[in-house]
Every structure is written in C-alpha cells, then in structure tokens.
mmCIF file of C-alpha atoms and ligand atoms in Angstrom:
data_model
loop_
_atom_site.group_PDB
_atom_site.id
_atom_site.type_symbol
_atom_site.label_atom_id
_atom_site.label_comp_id
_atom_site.label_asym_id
_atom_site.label_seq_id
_atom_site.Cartn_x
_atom_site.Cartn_y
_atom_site.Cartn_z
ATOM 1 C CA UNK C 26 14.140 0.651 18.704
ATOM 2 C CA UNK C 27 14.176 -2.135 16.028
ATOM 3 C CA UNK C 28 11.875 -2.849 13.237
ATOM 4 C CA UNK C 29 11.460 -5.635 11.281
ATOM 5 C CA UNK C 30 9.953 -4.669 7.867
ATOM 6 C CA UNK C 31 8.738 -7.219 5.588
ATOM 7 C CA UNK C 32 8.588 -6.451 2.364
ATOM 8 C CA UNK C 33 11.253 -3.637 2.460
ATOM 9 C CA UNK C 34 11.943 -3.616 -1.536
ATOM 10 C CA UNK C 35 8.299 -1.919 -2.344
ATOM 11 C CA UNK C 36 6.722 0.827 -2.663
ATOM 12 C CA UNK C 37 5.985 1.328 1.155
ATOM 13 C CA UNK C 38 8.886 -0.772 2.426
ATOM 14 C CA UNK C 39 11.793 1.643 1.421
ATOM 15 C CA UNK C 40 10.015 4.570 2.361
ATOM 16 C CA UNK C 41 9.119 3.392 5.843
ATOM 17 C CA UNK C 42 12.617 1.937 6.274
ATOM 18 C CA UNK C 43 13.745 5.243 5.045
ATOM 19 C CA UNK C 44 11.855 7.304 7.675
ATOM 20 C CA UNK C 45 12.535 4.516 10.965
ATOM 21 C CA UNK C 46 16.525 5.010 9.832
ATOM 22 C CA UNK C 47 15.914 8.669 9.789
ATOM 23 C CA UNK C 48 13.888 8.179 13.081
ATOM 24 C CA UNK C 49 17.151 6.195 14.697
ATOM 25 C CA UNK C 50 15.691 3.224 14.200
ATOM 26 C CA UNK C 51 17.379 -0.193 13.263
ATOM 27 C CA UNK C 52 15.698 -1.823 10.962
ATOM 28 C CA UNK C 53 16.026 -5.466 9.715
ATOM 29 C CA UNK C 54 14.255 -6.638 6.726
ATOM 30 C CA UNK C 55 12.678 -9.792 5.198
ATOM 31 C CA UNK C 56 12.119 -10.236 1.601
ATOM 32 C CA UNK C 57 12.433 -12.224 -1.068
ATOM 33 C CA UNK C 58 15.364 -11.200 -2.826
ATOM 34 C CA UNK C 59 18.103 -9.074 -1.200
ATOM 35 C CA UNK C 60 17.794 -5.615 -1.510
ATOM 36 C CA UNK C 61 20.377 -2.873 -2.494
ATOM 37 C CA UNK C 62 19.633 0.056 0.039
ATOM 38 C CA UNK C 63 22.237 -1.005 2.517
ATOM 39 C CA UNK C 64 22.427 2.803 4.460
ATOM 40 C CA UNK C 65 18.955 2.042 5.672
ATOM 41 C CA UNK C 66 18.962 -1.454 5.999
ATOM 42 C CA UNK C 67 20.901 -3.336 9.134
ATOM 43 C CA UNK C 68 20.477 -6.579 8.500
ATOM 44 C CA UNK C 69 18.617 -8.357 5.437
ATOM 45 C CA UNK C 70 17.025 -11.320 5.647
ATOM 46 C CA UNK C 71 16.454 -13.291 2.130
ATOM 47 C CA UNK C 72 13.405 -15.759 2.160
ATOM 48 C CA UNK C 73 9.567 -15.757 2.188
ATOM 49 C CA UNK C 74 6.869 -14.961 4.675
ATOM 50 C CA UNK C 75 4.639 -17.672 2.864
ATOM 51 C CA UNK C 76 7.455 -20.470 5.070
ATOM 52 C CA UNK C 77 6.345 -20.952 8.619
ATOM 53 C CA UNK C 78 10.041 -21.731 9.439
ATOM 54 C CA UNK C 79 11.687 -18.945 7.222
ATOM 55 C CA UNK C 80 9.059 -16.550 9.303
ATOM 56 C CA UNK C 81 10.028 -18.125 12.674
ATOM 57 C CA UNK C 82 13.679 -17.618 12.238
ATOM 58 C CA UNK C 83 14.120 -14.214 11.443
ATOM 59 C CA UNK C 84 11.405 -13.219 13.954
ATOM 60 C CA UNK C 85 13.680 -14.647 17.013
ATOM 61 C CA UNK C 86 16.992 -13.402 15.071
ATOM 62 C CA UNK C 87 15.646 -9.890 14.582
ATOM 63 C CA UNK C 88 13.923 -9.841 18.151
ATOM 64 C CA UNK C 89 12.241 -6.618 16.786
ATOM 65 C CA UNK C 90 10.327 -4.328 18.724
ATOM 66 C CA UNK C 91 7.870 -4.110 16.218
ATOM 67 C CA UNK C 92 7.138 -5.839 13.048
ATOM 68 C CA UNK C 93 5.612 -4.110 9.774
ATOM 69 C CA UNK C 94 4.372 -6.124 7.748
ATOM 70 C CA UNK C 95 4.282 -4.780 4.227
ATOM 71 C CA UNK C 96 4.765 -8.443 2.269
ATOM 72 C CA UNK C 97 2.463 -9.962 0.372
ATOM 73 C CA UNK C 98 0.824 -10.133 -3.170
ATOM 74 C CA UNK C 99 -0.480 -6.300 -3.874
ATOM 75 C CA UNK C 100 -1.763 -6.001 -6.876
ATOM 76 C CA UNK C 101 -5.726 -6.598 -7.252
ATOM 77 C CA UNK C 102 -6.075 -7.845 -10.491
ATOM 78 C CA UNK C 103 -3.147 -10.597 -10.030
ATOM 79 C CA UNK C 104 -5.044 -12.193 -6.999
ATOM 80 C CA UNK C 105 -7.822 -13.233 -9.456
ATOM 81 C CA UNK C 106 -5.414 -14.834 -11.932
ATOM 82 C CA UNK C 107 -3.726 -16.827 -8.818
ATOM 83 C CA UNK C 108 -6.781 -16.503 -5.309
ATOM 84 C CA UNK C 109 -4.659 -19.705 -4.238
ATOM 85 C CA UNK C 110 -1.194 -17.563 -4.042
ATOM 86 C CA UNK C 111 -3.128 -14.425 -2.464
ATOM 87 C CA UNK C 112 -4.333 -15.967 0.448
ATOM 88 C CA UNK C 113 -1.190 -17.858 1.443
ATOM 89 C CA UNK C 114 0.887 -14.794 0.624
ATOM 90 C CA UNK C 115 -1.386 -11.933 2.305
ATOM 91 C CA UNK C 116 -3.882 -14.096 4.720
ATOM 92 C CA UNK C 117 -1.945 -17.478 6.144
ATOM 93 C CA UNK C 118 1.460 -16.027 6.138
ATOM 94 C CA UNK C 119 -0.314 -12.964 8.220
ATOM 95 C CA UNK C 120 -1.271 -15.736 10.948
ATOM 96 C CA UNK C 121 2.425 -17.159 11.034
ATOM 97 C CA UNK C 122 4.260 -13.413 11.680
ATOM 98 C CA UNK C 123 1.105 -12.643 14.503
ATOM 99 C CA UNK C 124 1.719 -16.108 16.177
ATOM 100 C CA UNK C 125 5.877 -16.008 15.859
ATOM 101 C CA UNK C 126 5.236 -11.944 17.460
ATOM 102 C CA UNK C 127 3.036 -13.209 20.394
ATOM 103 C CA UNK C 128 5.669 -16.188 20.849
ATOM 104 C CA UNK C 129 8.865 -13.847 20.746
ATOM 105 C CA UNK C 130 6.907 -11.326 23.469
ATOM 106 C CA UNK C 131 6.483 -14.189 25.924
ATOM 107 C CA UNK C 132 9.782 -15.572 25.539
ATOM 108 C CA UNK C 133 11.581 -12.670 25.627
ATOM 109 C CA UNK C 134 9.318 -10.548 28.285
ATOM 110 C CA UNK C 135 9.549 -7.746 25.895
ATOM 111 C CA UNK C 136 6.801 -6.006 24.169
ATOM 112 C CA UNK C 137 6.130 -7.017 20.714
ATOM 113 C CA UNK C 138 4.502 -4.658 18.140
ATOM 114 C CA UNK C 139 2.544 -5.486 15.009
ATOM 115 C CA UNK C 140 1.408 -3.333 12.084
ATOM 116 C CA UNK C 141 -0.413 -4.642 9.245
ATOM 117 C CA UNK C 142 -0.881 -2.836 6.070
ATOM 118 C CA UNK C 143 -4.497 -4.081 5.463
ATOM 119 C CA UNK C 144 -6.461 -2.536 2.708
ATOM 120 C CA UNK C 145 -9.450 -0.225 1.574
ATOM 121 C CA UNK C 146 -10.287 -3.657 -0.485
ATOM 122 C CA UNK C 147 -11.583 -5.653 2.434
ATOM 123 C CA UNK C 148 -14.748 -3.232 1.821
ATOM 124 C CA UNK C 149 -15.432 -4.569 -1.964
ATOM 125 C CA UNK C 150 -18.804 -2.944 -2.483
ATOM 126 C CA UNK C 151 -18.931 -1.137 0.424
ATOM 127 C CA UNK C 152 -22.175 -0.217 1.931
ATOM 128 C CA UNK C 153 -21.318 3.075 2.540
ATOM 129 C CA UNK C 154 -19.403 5.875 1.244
ATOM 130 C CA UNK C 155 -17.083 6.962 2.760
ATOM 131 C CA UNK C 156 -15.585 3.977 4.494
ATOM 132 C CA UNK C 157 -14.676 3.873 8.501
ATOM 133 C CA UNK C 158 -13.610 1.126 10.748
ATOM 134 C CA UNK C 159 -16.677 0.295 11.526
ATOM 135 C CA UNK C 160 -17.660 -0.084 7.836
ATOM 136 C CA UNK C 161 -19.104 -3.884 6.965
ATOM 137 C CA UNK C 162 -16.181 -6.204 5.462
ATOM 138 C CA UNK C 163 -17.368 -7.670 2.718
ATOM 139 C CA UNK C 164 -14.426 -8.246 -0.448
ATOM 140 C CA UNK C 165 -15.343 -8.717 -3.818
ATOM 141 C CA UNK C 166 -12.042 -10.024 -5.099
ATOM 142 C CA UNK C 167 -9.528 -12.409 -4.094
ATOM 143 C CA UNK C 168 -7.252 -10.100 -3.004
ATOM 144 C CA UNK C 169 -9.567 -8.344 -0.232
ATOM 145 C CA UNK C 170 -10.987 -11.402 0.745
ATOM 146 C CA UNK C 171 -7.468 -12.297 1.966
ATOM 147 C CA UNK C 172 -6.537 -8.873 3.211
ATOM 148 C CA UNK C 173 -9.895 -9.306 5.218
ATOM 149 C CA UNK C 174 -8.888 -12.569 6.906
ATOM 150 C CA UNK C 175 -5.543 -11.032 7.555
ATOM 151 C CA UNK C 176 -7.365 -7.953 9.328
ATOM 152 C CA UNK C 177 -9.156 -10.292 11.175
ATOM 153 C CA UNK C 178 -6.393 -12.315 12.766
ATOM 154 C CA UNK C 179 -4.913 -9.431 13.589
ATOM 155 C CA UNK C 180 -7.897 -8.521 15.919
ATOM 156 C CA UNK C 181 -7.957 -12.068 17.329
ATOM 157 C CA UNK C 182 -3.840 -11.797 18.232
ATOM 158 C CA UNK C 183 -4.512 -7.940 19.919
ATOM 159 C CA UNK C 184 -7.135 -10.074 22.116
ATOM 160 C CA UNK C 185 -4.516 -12.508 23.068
ATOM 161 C CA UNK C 186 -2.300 -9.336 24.230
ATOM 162 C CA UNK C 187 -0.262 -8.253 21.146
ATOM 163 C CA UNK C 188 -0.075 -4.660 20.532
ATOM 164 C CA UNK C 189 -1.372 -5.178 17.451
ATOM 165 C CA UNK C 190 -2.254 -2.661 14.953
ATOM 166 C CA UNK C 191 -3.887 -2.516 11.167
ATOM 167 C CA UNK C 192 -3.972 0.050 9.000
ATOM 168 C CA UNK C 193 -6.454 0.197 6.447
ATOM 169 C CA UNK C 194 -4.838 1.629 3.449
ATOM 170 C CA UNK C 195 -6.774 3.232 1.142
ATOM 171 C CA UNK C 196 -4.570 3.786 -2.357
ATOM 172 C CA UNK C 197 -1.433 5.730 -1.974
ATOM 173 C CA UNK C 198 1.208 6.127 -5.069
ATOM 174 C CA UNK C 199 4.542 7.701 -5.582
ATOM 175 C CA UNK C 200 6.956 7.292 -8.519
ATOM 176 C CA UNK C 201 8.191 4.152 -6.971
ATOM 177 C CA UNK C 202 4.842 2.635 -7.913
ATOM 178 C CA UNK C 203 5.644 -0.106 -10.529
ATOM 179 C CA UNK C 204 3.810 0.056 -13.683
ATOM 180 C CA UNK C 205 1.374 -2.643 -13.042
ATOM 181 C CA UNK C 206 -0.898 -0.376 -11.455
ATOM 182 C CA UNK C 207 -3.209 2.340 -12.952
ATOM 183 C CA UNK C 208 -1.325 5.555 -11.586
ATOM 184 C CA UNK C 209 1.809 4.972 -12.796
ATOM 185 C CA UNK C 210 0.935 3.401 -16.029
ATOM 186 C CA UNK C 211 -0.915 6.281 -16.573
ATOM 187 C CA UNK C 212 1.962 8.812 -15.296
ATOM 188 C CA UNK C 213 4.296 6.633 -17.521
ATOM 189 C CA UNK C 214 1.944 6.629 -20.769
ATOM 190 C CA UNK C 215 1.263 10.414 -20.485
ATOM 191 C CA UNK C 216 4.895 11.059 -20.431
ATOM 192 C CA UNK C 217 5.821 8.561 -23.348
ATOM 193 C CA UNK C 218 3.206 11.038 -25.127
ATOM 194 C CA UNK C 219 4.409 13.846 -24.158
ATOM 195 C CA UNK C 220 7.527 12.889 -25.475
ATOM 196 C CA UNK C 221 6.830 12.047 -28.818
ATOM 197 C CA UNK C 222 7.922 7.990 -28.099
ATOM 198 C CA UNK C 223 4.036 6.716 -27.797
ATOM 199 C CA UNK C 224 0.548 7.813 -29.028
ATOM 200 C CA UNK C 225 -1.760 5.674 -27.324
ATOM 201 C CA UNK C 226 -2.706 4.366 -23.448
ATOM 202 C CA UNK C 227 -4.922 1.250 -23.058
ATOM 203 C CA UNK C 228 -6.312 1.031 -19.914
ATOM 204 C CA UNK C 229 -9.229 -0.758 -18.217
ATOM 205 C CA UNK C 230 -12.192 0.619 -16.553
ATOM 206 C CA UNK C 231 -12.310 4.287 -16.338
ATOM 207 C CA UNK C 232 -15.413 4.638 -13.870
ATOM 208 C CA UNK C 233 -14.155 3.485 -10.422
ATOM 209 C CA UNK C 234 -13.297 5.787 -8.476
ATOM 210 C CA UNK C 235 -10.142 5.334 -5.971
ATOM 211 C CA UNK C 236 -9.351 7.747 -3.243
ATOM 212 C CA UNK C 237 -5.996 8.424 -4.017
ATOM 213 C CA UNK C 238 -3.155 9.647 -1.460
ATOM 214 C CA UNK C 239 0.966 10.069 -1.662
ATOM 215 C CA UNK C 240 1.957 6.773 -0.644
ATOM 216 C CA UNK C 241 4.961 8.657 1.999
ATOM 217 C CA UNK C 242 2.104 10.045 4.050
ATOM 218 C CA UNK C 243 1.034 6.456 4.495
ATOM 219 C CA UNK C 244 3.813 5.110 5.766
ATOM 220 C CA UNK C 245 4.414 7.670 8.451
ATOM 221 C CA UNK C 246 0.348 6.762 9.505
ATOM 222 C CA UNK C 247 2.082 3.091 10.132
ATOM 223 C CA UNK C 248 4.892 4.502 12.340
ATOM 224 C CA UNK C 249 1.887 6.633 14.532
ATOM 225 C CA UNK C 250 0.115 3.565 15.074
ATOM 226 C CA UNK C 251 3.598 1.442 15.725
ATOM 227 C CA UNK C 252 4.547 4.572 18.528
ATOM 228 C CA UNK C 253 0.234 5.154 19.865
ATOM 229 C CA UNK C 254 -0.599 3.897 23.594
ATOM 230 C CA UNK C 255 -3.216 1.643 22.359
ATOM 231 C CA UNK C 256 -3.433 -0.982 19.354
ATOM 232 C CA UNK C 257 -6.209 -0.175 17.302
ATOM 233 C CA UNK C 258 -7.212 -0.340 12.963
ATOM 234 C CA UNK C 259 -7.063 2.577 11.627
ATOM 235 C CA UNK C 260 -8.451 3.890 7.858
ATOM 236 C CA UNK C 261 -5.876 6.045 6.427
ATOM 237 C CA UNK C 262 -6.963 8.140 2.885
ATOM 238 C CA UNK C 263 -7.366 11.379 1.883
ATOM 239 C CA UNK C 264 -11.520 12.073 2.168
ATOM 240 C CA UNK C 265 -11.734 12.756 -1.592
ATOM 241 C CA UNK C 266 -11.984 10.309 -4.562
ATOM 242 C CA UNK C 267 -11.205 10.456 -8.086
ATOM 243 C CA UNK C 268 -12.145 8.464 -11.075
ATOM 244 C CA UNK C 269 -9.911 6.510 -13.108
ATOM 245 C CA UNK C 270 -10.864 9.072 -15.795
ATOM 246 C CA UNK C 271 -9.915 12.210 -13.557
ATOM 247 C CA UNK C 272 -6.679 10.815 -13.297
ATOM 248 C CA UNK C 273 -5.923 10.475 -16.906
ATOM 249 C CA UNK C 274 -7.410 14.014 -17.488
ATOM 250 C CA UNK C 275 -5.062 15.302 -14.510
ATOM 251 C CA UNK C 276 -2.019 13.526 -15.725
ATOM 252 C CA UNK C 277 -2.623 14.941 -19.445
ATOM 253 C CA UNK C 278 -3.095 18.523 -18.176
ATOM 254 C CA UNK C 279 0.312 18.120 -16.499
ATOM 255 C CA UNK C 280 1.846 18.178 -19.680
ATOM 256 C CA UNK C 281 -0.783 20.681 -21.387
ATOM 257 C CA UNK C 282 -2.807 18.023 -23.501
ATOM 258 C CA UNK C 283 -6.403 18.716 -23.456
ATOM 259 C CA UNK C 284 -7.638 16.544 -26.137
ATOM 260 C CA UNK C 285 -6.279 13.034 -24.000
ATOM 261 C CA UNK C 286 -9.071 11.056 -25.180
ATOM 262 C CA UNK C 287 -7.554 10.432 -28.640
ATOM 263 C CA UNK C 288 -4.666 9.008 -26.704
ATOM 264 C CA UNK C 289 -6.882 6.408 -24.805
ATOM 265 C CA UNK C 290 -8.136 2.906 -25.823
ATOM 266 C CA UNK C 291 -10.026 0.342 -23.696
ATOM 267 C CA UNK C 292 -8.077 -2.976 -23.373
ATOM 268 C CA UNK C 293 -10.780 -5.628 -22.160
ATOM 269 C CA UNK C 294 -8.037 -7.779 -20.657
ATOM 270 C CA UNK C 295 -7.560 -4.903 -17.293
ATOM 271 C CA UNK C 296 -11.200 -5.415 -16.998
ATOM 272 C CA UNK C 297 -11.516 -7.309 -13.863
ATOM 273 C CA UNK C 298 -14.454 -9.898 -12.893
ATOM 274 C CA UNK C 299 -15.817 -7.578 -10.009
ATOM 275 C CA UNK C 300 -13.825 -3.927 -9.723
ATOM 276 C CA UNK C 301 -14.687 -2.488 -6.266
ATOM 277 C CA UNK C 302 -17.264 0.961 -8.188
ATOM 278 C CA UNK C 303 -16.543 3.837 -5.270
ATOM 279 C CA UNK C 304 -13.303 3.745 -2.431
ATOM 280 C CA UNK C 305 -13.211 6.655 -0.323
ATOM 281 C CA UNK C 306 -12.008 6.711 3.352
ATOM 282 C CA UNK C 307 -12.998 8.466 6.290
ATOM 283 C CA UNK C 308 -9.645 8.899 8.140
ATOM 284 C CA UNK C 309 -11.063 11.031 11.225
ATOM 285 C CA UNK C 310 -10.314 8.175 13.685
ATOM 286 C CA UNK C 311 -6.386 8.307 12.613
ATOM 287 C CA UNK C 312 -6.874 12.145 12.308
ATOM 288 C CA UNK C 313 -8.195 12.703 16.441
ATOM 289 C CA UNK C 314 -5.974 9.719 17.861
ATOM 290 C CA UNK C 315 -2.822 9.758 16.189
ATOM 291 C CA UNK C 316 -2.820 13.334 14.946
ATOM 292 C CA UNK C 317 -2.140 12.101 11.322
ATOM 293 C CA UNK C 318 -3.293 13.630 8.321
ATOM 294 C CA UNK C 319 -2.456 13.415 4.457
ATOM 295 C CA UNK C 320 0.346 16.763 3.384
ATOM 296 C CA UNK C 321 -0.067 16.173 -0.153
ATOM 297 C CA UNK C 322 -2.855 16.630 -2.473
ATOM 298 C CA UNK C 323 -4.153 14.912 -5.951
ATOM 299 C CA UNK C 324 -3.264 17.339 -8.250
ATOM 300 C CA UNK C 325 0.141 17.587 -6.635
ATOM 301 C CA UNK C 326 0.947 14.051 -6.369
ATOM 302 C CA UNK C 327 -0.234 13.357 -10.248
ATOM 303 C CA UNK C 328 2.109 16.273 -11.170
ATOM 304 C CA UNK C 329 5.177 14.911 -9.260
ATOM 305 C CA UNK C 330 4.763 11.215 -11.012
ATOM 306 C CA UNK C 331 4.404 13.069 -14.300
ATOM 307 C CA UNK C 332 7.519 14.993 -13.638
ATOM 308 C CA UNK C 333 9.524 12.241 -12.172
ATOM 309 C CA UNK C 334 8.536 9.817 -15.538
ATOM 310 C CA UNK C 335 9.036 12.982 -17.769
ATOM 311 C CA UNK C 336 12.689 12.981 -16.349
ATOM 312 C CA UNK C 337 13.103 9.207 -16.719
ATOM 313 C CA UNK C 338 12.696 9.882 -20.057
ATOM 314 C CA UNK C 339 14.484 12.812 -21.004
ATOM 315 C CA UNK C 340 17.676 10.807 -19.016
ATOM 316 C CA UNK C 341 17.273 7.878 -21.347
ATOM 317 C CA UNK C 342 16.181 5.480 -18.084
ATOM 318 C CA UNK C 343 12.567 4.810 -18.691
HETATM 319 N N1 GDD R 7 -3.849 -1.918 -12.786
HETATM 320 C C1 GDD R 7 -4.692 -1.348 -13.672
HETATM 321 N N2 GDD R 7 -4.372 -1.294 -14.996
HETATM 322 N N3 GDD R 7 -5.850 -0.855 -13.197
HETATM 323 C C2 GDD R 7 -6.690 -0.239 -14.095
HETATM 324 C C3 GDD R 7 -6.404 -0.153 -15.465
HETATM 325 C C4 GDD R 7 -5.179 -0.709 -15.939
HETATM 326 O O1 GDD R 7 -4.859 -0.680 -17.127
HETATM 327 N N4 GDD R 7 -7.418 0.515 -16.064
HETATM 328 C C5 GDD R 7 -8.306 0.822 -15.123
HETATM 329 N N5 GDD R 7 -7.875 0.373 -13.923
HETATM 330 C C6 GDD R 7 -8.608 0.511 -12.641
HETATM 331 C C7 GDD R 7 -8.813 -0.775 -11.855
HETATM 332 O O2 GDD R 7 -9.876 -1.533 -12.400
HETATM 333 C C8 GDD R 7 -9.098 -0.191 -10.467
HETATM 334 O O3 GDD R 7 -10.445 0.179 -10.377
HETATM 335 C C9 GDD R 7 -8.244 1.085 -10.423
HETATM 336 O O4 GDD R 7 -7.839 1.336 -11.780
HETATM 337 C C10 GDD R 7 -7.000 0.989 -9.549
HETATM 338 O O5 GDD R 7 -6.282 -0.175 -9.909
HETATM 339 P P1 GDD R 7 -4.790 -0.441 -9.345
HETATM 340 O O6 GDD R 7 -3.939 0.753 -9.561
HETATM 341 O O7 GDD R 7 -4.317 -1.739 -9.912
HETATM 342 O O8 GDD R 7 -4.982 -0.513 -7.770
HETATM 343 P P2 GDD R 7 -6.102 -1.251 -6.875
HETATM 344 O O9 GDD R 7 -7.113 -0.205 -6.469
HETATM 345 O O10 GDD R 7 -6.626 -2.463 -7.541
HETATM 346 O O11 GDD R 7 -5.253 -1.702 -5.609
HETATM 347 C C11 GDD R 7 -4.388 -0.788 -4.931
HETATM 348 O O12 GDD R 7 -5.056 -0.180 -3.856
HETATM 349 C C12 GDD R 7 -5.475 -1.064 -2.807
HETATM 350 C C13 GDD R 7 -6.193 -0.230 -1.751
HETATM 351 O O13 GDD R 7 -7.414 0.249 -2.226
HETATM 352 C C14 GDD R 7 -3.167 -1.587 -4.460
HETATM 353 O O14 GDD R 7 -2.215 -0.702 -3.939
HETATM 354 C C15 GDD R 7 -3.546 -2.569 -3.368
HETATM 355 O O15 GDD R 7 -2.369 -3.204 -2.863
HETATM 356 C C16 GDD R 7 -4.251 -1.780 -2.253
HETATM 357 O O16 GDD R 7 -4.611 -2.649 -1.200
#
C-alpha cells in the first residue's frame, strides 16, 4: 500500500507516517519544506497544497492508494488574524486534493482513498454536549468555518464515488505539539517553573473546556477509517473534557506545586473574539465500527508532556 501524507512534518504527520512505515506501508509526503525523517519517508515532495498544479502533480506522481490529508493552517487563534489564508489553506486546497483523488481513480482504474483530518471546531457552539456526527455544524471562528466547508466537500466527493473518509478530531497533544497551543505552553511553562528558569505563565481563557486525547491514538483512528469497508466521518475524542484550568492544575501537580495560581497571569492578547465554551466528543460511532478507542488517559498524557519538557530542560535543549 502507498500513502500520500500531506502535512508529514506535524504533529500528526510523523506519527501517522511513523505507524503506515511500521504497518509496511510506503509513504510519500507533501509539505512545505522538506523534512528530515528519511527512514519513514519514501519520497518527499516540497511545495504547497494551497497550488492547484503543485497538488495535481504529486497526486499522479505518488499514485497513492490513499491520501491523508493532514495540511493546512491548525492553529485556531491564527485563522482569525489571517480567515483569508485559513480557508484557502484548510477549505479550497481540500477541494483540489478530493478532485485530483477522484481524477487519479478514474484514470488509473484503481481505488483511491481519502482521509481528512476535520475538526471538533466545525461545531463552534455546539448545540449539544457531547458532540456526534450528526451534531449541527455551525463554526464560530475562521478556522472551523473552513474545516466545515472542507468536511463538506468531502461528503459531496464520497457521493461522486471516492472512498472518502473524515475524521472529526477532537484535541489530541503529545510533546511534539509546538508551543503555540495551550497544552504544551502550559507543559513547557510548568517545567520552566519547576526548574527554577521562569516564575510566571500567561495564558488566555481558562474556562473552555477541551476534550483532550494523546494525539498517537488519533492517528491510528485515521488509518481504521483509511483500512474500513465503507467511507464514513467519524468523531474521534476521549468522552471526557477538561478545562483550561484543570490542565494547568494537572500539569502543576506533576511536578508537586499546589499553589499554581501565583504562577498564572491572564494575557488579554490569547483571548480570542469567539472561543468555542464546551468540546466534548461522543466517539461511539468510531468505537462499534472501527473498533477504535483512546489507550491513554488525561492525567497520563499531561504527565508524559511534563516529563518530556522537564527533560528538555535538564538536557539544555528547551
Ligand atoms: N493557544 C492558546 N494559548 N490557547 C489558550 C491560551 C493560550 O495562551 N490560553 C487559553 N487558551 C485556550 C483557547 O482559548 C482554547 O479554548 C483552548 O485553550 C485550546 O486552545 P489551543 O490549544 O490553541 O487549541 P484549539 O482548541 O484552539 O485547537 C486545537 O484543537 C482543534 C480541535 O478541537 C487544534 O489542534 C486544532 O487544529 C484542532 O482542530
């Protein structure tokens, strides 16, 4: 089997391309800069899924089996500093791979896969807690409103035959997060505290809550859904949510501070015009259908992200 993973230097990308190597798998990869995990990677392709032609290309050169696509703008509160950039990047650029997939299965007579790594954000203020499939789509920020279109074209292209797929992610984190986001900052903060090189965090708001899973889990839901009978959008998350609060109070315990709050100060510039209040999946469909379900739990993912920016540290690397 070959893949073709776009996006292969994040978070999600080198773990997936990391478990379809594992898997026997070749894997080709797009992304915008070349990457350096060469034992994983067969073939890397350098250019941007936001170029029609640059998309086209490697799609017929790679002649994958199935494509993930894990490109695109993923961070939240960047989408409402540049909406224009998010939806070419993670809604028209989504339309491109579908249409270059569906063209490359009819002129090759092969099958064709698709996964999309769509997100818990297309729900905004969700009507309901927890959130399902059948949940009502309705972003509040830039970002979902483009992950929402891309969902939605992948629907349309699974109606015109492609075995297409999308996985709606709820928030998953590992030590390869980069600091932009709240889990790792935090993870990163705590252990600059711990460490004597910091005293203070400055974070945003403290009240949403996130349901928050280890992001390795995640990618082996996308490799299910690449491998299941039927295409089909699935919600993968844990069940449980935590606030942004429980997370710093987690993180601090790791290293045996109880009094964190004296470490944390409100910076009004992570506030964000509209901050989705309560996330929290209901992954039963992905649990009965492809058997998946999350092998890692809060208080042991916060610990191993503590632990892993503890040793940054104490090697001088962070
Ligand atoms: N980044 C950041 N920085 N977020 C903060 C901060 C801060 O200093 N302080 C509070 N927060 C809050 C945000 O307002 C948000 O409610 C929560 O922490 C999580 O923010 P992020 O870690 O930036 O992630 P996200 O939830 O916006 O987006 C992530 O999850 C989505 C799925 O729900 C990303 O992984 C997206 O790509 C993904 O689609």
């Amino acid at each position: 089997m070959r893949a073709l993973i776009t996006g292969s230097n994040g978070q999600d990308g080198s773990y997936l391309a990391e478990l379809l190597h594992s898997r026997g798998w070749e894997v080709h990869a797009l992304d915008r800069t070349a990457g350096s995990d060469v034992a994983t990677i067969a073939r890397h392709h350098v250019g941007s899924v936001d170029d029609v032609e640059t998309v086209d290309r490697v799609v017929a050169a790679a002649d994958p089996d199935c494509i993930f696509n894990l490109a695109g703008m993923s961070s939240v509160a960047d989408s409402w500093a540049d909406p224009v950039a998010a939806a070419r990047i993670n809604g028209v650029a989504v339309v491109a791979l579908l249409h270059a997939a569906l063209r490359q299965q009819e002129s090759t007579a092969r099958r064709v896969r698709f996964v999309q790594a769509s997100s818990a954000e297309i729900f905004g203020a969700a009507e309901r807690v927890p959130q399902a499939e059948t949940t009502a789509i309705r972003p509040t920020s830039p970002y979902g409103a483009s992950k929402a279109f891309a969902h939605s074209s992948v629907g349309v292209s699974r109606s015109r035959g492609l075995h297409a797929s999308s996985a709606i992610l709820f928030n998953h984190e590992s030590p390869r997060r980069p600091l932009k986001f709240v889990t790792r900052k935090i993870t990163n903060g705590v252990a600059r505290i711990a460490s004597g090189e910091d005293f203070t965090l400055s974070l945003g708001n403290l009240e949403a809550e996130r349901d928050w899973g280890w992001a390795p889990d995640y990618v082996d839901a996308l490799l299910r859904m690449a491998e299941a009978d039927r295409p089909d959008d699935y919600v993968i998350a844990t069940g449980v949510s935590r606030s942004v609060r429980d997370f710093v109070r987690t993180a601090f315990a790791t290293v045996g501070i109880a009094d964190w709050e004296r470490h944390v100060t409100t910076d009004p510039s992570q506030l964000r015009p509209v901050d989705a209040p309560v996330l929290r999946g209901d992954a039963g469909h992905a649990r009965r259908v492809l058997g998946w379900s999350p092998t890692v739990t809060f208080e042991q993912m916060v610990e191993r992200m503590v632990h892993h920016d503890l040793e940054l540290i104490a090697r001088g690397d962070a």
